[in-house]
Coordinates of C-alpha atoms in Angstrom, one line a residue:
X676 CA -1.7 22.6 29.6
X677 CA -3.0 19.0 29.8
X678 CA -1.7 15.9 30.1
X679 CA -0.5 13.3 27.3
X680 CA -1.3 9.9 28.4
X681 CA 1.5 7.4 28.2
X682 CA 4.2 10.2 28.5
X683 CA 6.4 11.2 31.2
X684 CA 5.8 14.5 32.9
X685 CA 9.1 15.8 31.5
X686 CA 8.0 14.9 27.8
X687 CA 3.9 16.6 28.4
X688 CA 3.3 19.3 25.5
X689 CA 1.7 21.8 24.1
X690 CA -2.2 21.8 23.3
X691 CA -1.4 24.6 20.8
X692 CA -1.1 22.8 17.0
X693 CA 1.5 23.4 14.3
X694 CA 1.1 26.1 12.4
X695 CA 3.0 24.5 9.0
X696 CA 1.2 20.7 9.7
X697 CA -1.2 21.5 6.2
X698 CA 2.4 22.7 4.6
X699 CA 3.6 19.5 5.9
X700 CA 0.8 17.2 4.8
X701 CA 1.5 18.6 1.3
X702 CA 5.1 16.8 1.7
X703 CA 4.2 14.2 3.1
X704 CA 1.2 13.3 0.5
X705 CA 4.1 13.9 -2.1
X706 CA 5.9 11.2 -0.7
X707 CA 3.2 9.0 -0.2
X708 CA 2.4 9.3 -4.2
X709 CA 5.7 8.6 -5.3
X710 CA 6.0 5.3 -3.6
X711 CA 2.7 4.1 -4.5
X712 CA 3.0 4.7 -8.1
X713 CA 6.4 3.4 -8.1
X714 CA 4.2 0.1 -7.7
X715 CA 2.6 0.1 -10.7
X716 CA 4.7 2.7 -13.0
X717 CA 7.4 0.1 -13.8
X718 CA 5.0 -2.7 -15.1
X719 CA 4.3 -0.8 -18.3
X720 CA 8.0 0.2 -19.0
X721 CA 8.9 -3.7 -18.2
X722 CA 8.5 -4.8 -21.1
X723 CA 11.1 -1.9 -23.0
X724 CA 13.3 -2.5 -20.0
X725 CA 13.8 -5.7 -20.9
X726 CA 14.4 -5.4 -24.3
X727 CA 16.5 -2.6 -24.2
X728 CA 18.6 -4.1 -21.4
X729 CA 18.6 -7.9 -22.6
X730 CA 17.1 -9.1 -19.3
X731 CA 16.1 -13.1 -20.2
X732 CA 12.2 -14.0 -19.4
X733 CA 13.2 -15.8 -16.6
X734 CA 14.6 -12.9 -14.7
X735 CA 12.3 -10.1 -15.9
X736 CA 10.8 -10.6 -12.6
X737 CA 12.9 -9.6 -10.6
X738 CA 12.9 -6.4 -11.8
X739 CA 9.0 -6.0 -9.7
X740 CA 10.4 -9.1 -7.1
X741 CA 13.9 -7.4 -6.2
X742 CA 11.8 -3.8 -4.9
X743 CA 8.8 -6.0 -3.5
X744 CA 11.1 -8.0 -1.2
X745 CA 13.6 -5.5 -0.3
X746 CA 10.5 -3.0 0.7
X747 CA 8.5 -5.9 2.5
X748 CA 11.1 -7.5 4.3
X749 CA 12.5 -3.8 5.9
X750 CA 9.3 -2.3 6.8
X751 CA 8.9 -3.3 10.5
X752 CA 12.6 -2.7 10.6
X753 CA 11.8 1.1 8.7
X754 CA 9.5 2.0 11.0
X755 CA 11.6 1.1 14.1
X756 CA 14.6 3.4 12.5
X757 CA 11.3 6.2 12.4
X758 CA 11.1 5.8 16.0
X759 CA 14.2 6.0 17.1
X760 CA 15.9 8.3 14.4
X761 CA 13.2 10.8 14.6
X762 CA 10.7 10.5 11.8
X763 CA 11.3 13.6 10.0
X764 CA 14.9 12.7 9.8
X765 CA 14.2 9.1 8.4
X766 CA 11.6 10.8 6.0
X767 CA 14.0 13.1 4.5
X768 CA 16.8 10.3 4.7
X769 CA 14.3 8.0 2.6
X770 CA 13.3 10.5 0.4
X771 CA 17.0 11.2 -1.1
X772 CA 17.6 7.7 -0.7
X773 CA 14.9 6.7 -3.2
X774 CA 15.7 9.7 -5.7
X775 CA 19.9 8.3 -5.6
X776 CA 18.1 4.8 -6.5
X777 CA 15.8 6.1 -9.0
X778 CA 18.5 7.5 -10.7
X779 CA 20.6 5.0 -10.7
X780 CA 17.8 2.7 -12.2
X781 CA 17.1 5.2 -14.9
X782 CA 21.1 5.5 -15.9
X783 CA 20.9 1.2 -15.9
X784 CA 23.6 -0.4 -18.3
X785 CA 22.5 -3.6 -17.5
X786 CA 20.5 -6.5 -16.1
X787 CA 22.5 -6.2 -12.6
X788 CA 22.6 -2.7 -12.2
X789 CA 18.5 -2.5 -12.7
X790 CA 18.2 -4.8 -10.1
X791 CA 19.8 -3.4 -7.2
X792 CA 18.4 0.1 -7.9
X793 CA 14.9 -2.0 -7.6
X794 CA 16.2 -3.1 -4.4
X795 CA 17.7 -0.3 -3.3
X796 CA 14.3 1.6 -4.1
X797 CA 12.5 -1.4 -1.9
X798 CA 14.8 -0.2 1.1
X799 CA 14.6 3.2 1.1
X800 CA 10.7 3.2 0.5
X801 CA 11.2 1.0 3.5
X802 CA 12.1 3.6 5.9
X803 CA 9.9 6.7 3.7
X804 CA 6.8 4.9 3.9
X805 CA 6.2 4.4 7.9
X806 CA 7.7 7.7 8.5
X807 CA 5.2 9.2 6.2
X808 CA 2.5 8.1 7.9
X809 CA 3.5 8.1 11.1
X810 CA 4.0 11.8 11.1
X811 CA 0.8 12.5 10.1
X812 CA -0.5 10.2 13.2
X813 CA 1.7 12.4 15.9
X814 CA 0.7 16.0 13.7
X815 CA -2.6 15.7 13.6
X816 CA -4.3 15.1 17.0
X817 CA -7.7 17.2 16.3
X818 CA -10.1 15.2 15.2
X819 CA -12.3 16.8 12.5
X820 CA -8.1 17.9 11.3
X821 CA -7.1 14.1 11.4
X822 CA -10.1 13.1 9.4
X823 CA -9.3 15.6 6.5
X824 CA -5.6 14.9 6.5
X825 CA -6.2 11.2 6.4
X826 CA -8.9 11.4 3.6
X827 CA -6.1 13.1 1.1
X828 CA -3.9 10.1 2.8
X829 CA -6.2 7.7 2.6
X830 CA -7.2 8.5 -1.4
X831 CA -3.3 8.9 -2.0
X832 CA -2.6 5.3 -1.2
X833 CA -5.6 4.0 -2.5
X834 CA -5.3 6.0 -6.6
X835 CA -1.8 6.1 -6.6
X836 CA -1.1 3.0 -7.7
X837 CA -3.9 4.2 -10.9
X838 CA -1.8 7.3 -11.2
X839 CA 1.1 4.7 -11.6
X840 CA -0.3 3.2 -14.6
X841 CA -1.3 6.9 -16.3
X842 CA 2.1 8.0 -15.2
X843 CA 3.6 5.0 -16.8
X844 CA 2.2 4.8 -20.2
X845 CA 2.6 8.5 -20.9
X846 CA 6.3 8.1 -20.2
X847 CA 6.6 5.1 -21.9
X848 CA 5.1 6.0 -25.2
X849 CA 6.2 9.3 -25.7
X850 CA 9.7 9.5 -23.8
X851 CA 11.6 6.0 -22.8
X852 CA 11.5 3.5 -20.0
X853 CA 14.3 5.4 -18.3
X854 CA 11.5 8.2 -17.4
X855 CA 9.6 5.9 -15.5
X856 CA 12.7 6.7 -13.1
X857 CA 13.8 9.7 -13.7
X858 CA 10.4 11.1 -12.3
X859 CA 10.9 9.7 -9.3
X860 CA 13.5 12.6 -8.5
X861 CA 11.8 16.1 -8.3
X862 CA 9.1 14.3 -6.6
X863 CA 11.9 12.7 -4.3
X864 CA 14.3 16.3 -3.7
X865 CA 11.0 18.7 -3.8
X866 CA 9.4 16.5 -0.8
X867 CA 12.8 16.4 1.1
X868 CA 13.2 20.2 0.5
X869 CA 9.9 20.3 2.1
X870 CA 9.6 18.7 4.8
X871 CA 13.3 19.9 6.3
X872 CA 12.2 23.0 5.9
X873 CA 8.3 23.2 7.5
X874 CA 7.9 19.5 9.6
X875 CA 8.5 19.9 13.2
X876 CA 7.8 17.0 14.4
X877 CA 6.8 17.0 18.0
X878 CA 9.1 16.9 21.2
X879 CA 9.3 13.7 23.1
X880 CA 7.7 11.0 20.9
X881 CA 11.0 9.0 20.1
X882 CA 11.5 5.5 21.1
X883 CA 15.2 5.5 22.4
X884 CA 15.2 1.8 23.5
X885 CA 18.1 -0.8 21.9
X886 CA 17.0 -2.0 18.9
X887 CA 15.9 -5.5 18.6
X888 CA 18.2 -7.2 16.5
X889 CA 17.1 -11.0 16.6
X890 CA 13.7 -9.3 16.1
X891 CA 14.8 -7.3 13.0
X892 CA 16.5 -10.4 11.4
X893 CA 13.8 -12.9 12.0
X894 CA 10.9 -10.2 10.9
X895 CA 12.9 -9.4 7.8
X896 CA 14.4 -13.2 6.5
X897 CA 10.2 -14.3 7.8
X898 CA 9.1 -11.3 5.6
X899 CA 11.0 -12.0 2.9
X900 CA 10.9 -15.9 2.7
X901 CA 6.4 -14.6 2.5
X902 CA 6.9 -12.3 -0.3
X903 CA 9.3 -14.5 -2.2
X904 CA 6.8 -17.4 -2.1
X905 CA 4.1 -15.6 -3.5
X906 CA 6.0 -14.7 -5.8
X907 CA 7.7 -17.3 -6.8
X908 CA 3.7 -19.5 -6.7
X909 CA 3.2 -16.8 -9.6
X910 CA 5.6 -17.8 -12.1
X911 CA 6.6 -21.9 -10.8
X912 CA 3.3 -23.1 -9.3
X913 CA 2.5 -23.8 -5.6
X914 CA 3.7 -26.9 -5.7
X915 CA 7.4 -26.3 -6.5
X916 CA 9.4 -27.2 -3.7
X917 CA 11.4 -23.9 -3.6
X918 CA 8.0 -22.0 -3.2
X919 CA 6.4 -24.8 -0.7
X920 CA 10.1 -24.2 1.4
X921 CA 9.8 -20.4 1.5
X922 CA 6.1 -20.6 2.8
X923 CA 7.4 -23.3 5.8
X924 CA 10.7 -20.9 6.2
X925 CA 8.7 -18.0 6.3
X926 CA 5.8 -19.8 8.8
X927 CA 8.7 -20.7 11.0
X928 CA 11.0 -17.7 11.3
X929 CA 7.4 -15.3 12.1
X930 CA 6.2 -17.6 14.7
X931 CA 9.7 -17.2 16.2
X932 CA 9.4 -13.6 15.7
X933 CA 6.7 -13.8 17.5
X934 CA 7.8 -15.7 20.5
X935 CA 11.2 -13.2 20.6
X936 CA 9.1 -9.7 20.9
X937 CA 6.6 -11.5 23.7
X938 CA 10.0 -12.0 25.9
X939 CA 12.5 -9.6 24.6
X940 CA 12.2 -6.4 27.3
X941 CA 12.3 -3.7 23.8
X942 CA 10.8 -5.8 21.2
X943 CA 11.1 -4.7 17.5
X944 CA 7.1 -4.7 17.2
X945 CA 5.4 -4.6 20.6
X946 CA 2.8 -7.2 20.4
X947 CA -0.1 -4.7 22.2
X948 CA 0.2 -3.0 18.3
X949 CA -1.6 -5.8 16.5
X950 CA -3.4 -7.4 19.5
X951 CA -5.7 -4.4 20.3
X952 CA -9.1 -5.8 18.6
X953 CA -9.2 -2.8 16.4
X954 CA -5.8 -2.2 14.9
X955 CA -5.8 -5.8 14.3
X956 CA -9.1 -5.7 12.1
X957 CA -8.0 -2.3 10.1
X958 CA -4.8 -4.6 9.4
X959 CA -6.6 -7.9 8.1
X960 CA -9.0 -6.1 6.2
X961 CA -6.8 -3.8 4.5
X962 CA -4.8 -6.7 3.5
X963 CA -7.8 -8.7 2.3
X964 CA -8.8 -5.4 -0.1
X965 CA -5.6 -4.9 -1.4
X966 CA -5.8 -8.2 -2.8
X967 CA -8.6 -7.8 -4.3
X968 CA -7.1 -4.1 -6.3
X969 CA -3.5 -5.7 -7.0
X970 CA -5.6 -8.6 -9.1
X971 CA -8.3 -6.0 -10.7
X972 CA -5.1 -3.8 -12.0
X973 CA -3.6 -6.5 -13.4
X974 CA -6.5 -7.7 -15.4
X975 CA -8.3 -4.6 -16.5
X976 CA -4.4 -3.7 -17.9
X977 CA -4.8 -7.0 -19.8
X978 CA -8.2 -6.8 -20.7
X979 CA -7.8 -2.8 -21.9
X980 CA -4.6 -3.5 -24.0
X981 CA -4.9 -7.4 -25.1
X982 CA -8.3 -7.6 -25.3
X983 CA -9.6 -4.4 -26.3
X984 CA -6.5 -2.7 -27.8
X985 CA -6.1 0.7 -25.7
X986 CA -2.2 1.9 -26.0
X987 CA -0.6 2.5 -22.6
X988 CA -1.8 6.0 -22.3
X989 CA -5.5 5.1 -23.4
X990 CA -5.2 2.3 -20.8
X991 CA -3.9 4.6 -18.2
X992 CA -6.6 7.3 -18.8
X993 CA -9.2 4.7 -18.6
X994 CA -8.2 4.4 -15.2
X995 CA -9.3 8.1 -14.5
X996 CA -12.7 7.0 -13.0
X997 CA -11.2 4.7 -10.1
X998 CA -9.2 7.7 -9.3
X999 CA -11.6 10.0 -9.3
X1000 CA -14.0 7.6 -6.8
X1001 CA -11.3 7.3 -4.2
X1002 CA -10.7 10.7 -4.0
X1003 CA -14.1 11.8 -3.4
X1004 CA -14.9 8.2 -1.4
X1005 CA -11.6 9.2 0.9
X1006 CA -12.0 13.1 1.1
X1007 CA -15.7 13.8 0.2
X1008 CA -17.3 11.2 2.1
X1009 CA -14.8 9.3 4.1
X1010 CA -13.4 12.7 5.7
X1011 CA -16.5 14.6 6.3
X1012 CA -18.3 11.4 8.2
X1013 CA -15.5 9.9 10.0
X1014 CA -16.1 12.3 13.0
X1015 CA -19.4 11.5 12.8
X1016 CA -19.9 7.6 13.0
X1017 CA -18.1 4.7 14.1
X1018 CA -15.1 3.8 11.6
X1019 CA -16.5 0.2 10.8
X1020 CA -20.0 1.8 9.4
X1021 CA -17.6 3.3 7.0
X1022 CA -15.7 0.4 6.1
X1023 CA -18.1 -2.2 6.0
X1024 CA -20.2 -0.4 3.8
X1025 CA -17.1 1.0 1.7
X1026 CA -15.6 -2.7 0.9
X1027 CA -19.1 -4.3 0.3
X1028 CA -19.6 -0.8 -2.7
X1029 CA -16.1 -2.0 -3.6
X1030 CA -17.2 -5.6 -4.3
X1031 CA -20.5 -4.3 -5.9
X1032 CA -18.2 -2.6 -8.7
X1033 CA -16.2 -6.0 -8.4
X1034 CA -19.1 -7.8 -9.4
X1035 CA -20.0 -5.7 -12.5
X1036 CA -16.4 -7.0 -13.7
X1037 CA -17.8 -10.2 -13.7
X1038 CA -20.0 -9.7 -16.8
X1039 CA -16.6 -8.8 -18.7
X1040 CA -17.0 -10.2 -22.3
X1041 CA -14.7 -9.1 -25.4
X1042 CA -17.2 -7.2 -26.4
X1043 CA -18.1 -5.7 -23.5
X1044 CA -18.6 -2.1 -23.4
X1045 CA -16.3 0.6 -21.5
X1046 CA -19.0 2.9 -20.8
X1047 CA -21.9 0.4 -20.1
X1048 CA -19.7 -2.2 -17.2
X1049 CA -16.2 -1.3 -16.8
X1050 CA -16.8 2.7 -15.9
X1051 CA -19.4 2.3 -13.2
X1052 CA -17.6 -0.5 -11.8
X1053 CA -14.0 1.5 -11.5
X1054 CA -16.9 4.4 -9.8
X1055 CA -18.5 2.0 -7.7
X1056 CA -14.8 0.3 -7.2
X1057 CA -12.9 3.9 -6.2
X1058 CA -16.2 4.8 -4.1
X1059 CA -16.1 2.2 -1.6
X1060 CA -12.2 1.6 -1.4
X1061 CA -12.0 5.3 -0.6
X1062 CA -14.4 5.2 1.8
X1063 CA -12.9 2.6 3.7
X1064 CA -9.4 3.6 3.4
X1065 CA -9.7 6.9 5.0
X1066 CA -11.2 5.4 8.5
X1067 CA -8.4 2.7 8.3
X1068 CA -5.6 4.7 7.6
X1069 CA -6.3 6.4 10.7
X1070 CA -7.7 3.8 13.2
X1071 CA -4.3 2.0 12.2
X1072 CA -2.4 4.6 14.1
X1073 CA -4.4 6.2 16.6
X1074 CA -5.0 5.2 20.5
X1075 CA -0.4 3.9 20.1
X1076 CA 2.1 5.1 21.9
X1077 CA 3.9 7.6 20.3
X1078 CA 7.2 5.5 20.7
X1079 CA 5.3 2.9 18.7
X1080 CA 3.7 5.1 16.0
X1081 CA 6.1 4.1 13.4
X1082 CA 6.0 0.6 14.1
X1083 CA 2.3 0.8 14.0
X1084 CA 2.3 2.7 10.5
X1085 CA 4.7 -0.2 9.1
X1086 CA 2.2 -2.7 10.2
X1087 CA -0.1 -0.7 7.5
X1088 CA 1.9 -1.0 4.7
X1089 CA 3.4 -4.6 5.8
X1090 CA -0.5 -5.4 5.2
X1091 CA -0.7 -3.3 1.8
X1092 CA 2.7 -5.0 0.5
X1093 CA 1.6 -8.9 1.7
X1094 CA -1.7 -8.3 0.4
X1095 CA -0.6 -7.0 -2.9
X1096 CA 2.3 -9.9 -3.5
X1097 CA -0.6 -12.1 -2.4
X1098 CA -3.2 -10.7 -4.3
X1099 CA -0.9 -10.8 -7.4
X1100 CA 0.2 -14.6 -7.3
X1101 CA -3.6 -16.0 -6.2
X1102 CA -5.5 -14.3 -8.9
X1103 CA -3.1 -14.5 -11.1
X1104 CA -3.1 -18.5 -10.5
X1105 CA -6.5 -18.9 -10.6
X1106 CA -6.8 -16.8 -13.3
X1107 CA -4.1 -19.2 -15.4
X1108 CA -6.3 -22.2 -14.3
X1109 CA -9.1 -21.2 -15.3
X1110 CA -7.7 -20.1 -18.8
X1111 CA -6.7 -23.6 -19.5
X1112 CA -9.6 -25.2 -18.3
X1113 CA -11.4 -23.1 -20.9
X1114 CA -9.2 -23.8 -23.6
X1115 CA -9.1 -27.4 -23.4
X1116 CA -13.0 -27.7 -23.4
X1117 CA -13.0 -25.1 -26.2
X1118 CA -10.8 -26.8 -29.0
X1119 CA -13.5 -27.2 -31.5
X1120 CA -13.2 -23.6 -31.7
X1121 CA -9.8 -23.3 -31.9
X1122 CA -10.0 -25.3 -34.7
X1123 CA -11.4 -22.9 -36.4
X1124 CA -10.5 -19.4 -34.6
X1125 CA -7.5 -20.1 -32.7
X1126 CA -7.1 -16.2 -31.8
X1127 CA -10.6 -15.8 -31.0
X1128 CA -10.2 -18.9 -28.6
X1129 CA -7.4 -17.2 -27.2
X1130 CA -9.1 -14.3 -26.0
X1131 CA -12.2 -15.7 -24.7
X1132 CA -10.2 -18.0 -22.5
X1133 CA -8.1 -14.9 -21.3
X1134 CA -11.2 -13.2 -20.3
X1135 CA -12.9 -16.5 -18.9
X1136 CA -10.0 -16.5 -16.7
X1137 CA -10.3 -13.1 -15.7
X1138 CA -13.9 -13.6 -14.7
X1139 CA -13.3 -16.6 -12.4
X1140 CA -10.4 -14.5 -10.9
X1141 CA -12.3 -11.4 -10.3
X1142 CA -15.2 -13.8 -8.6
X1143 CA -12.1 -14.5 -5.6
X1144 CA -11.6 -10.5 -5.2
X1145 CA -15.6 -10.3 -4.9
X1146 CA -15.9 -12.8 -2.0
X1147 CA -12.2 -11.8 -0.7
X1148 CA -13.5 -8.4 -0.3
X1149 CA -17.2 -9.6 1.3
X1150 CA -14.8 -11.2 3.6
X1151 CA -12.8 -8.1 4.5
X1152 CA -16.4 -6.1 5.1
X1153 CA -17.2 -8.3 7.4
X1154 CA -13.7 -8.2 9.6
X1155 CA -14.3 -4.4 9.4
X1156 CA -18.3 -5.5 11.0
X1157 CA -17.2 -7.5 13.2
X1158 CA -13.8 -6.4 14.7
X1159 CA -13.9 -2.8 14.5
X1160 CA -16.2 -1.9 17.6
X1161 CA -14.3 1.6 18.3
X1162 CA -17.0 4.7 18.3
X1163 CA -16.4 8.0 16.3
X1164 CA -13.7 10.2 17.9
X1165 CA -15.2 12.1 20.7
X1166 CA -14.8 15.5 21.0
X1167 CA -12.7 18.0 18.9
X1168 CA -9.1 17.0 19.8
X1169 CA -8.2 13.3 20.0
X1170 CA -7.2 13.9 23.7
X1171 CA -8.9 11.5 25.7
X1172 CA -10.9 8.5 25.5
X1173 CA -13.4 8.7 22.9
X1174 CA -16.9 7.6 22.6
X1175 CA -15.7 3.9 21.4
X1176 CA -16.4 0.6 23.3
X1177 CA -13.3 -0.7 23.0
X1178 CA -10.0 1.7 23.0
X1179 CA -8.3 0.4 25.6
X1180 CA -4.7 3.0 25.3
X1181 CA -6.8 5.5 23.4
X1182 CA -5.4 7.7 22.9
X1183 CA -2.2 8.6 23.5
X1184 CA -1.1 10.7 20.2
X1185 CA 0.8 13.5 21.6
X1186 CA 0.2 17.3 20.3
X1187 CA 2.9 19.3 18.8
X1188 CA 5.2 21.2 20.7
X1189 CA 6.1 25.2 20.3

């Protein structure tokens, strides 16, 4: 038996692995889909949500804002609960948590009672989604093992949100709305079934401290007050004063957050998590490349349906290509190299493919072919953000302490969620602009053709959007150059210190326990 770094003798284990950790992956990846695509799957059924239920244009909304904030705000707080709960029991405690929302949301009467299953959703993805991956982090401590259970990871989170919008307009258009709930639950009861039944999560790895409580409340209102303004900068501008007041609230009640966990003796998120050189540049660029997907699934939606006329299920199988990239970019190349190189030749390489297939969508015209632009871009586009997803997914967790795994695995989807309610308000915006701009140096035209105007300017302001997620995503390539100076695991069990420069507490992932 050896030694676990950064554990007491009492809590050393077993080298021996699970024997039900592929079983549990299984679960576990279950999960993982079913809170990505909730993402997406509700934006088709919006609009028949609305209608059905009478929800004003002002407040449609909040039927994405009320889950976005409620899942935002409580993930640092989610995956503190993982660590001190136990992460199986959070997972399975998430996991009927989200299917009692989902139903709730699908059996919806009203404006009000849509709404709080949103939010309710929001929360209990909240404590799901760090479990989930934190799990995986403390399961799978072999490396060539870690690198294929993080590739189907890695191409879950990255396609799911596609899978969302397939998912979607199939319900939609040949059940109801309501489905677009509904669903949710066999996903939801067959992955709790699951993972009490085969996840043993390993002995010793809980973080038994008091919880933080100024931490969770300033992390959570700071959190919050973030996604809200984005959100808000969508729909009222960036200069309306509520939205300029939630992005000083928001600056404020962080920076104290982050003055409470360097002082507090158990802080809520232990500042050596984001500080270490390489966990901090898997979280920035991750961020800065889920902008840049939030935005291109929101156009290409437009574009598809508006533009081109695809229903919601044409629109969701023209999506099919981006999944089919990440999945062999995440398991196919990401997986089987990740053991072999050093993660940032990965996701360098994988963001700047990902901004190559970006920059096709730059040529989009209403005429513009499917087949000829937008299909190898979604390749090119699913290629390179499965390639770099797999390496990050993992570098996010490894070399922590197991008592901080789950915190660590919230800071990866607090980066997802920001980017996306980021990426979502600043394309959009520019997007708008630019529309306008076109418009108003167009009117001769719409003199003439005022729906032909129309659509040109929509596209125009597509284009100038999807120039932003090109550079935004050049940007996050070169983080992931520049940062990232870890070398490939060494060895065949992530044990020890591995052949990078800069590990510092690599790696202290404990094995599992007989």
């Amino acid at each position: 038996m050896s030694k676990t770094v950064g554990l007491d003798k009492t809590d050393q284990l077993s080298l021996a692995p699970d024997p039900s950790r592929w079983k549990a992956l299984a679960f576990i990846a279950l999960a993982q889909l079913m809170v990505v695509l909730d993402a997406t799957i509700v934006n088709i059924a919006l609009p028949s949500a609305q209608h059905a239920l009478h929800i004003s244009d002002a407040n449609k909304q909040w039927v994405i804002t009320a889950y976005a904030l409620a899942f935002g705000g409580l993930l640092l707080f989610g995956g503190r609960i993982a660590d001190l709960w136990g992460r199986k029991r959070t997972f399975v405690v998430g996991l009927l948590g989200f299917a009692a929302a989902s139903a709730l949301g699908g059996a919806a009467t009203g404006e009000a009672m849509l709404l709080g299953s949103r939010a309710l959703q929001g929360a209990f993805g909240a404590l799901l989604a760090p479990a989930a991956l934190s799990l995986l982090a403390v399961m799978f401590t072999d490396a060539k093992e870690r690198a294929k259970a993080f590739g189907i990871y890695g191409a879950i989170a990255g396609g799911g949100g596609a899978v969302g919008l397939i998912l979607g307009g199939f319900l939609t258009e040949y059940l109801n709305w309501r489905w677009t709930f509904f669903v949710n639950i066999p996903f939801a009861i067959v992955a709790a079934l699951g993972a009490y039944l085969v996840i043993r999560e390993p002995s010793g790895t809980r973080n038994r401290s008091p919880l933080d409580v100024p931490g969770v409340i300033l992390s959570t209102t700071g959190l919050v007050a973030l996604v809200y303004g984005f959100t808000r900068a969508e729909s009222a501008g960036w200069s309306d004063a509520l939205t300029i007041s939630m992005f000083v609230a928001s600056a404020v009640l962080l920076a104290a957050f982050v003055t409470v966990e360097a002082k507090v003796r158990h802080p809520l998120l232990p500042l050596r998590v984001v500080t270490n050189r390489n966990r901090g540049g898997v979280y920035l660029s991750l961020g800065l490349a889920v902008i840049a997907m939030f935005g291109l699934f929101l156009f290409l939606t437009y574009y598809l349906q508006v533009v081109k006329g695809f229903s919601p299920v044409k629109t969701g199988f023209a999506f099919l290509p981006m999944i089919a990239g990440m999945i062999t970019g995440s398991t196919q190349i990401g997986a089987r190299l990740m053991t072999r190189v050093p993660p940032r030749l990965l996701m360098a390489p994988g963001f700047l493919t990902a901004a190559v297939g970006m920059l096709l969508l730059t040529q989009l015209d209403i005429d513009t072919s499917y087949a000829g632009v937008i299909l190898p871009a979604q390749i090119l586009l699913g290629l390179g953000m499965g390639t770099a997803f797999m390496p990050a997914m993992s570098l996010a967790t490894i070399g922590v302490e197991p008592r901080d795994a789950g915190v660590a695995s919230a800071m990866v989807n607090t980066s997802q969620q920001v980017g996306g309610a980021i990426g979502t308000a600043l394309l959009n915006t520019i997007a708008a602009s630019a529309t306008t701009a076109y418009v108003t140096g167009h009117m001769a035209l719409g003199a003439s053709n005022p729906e032909l105007l129309k659509l040109q300017a929509m596209v125009h302001g597509f284009t100038a959007a999807i120039w932003w997620a090109v550079g935004i995503l050049a940007v996050a390539a070169a983080i992931a150059a520049t940062l990232i100076n870890t070398g490939r695991p060494g060895g065949s069990s992530v044990s020890g210190p591995g052949a990078g420069e800069d590990i510092e507490d690599e790696v202290r992932i404990p094995v599992v326990a007989h």
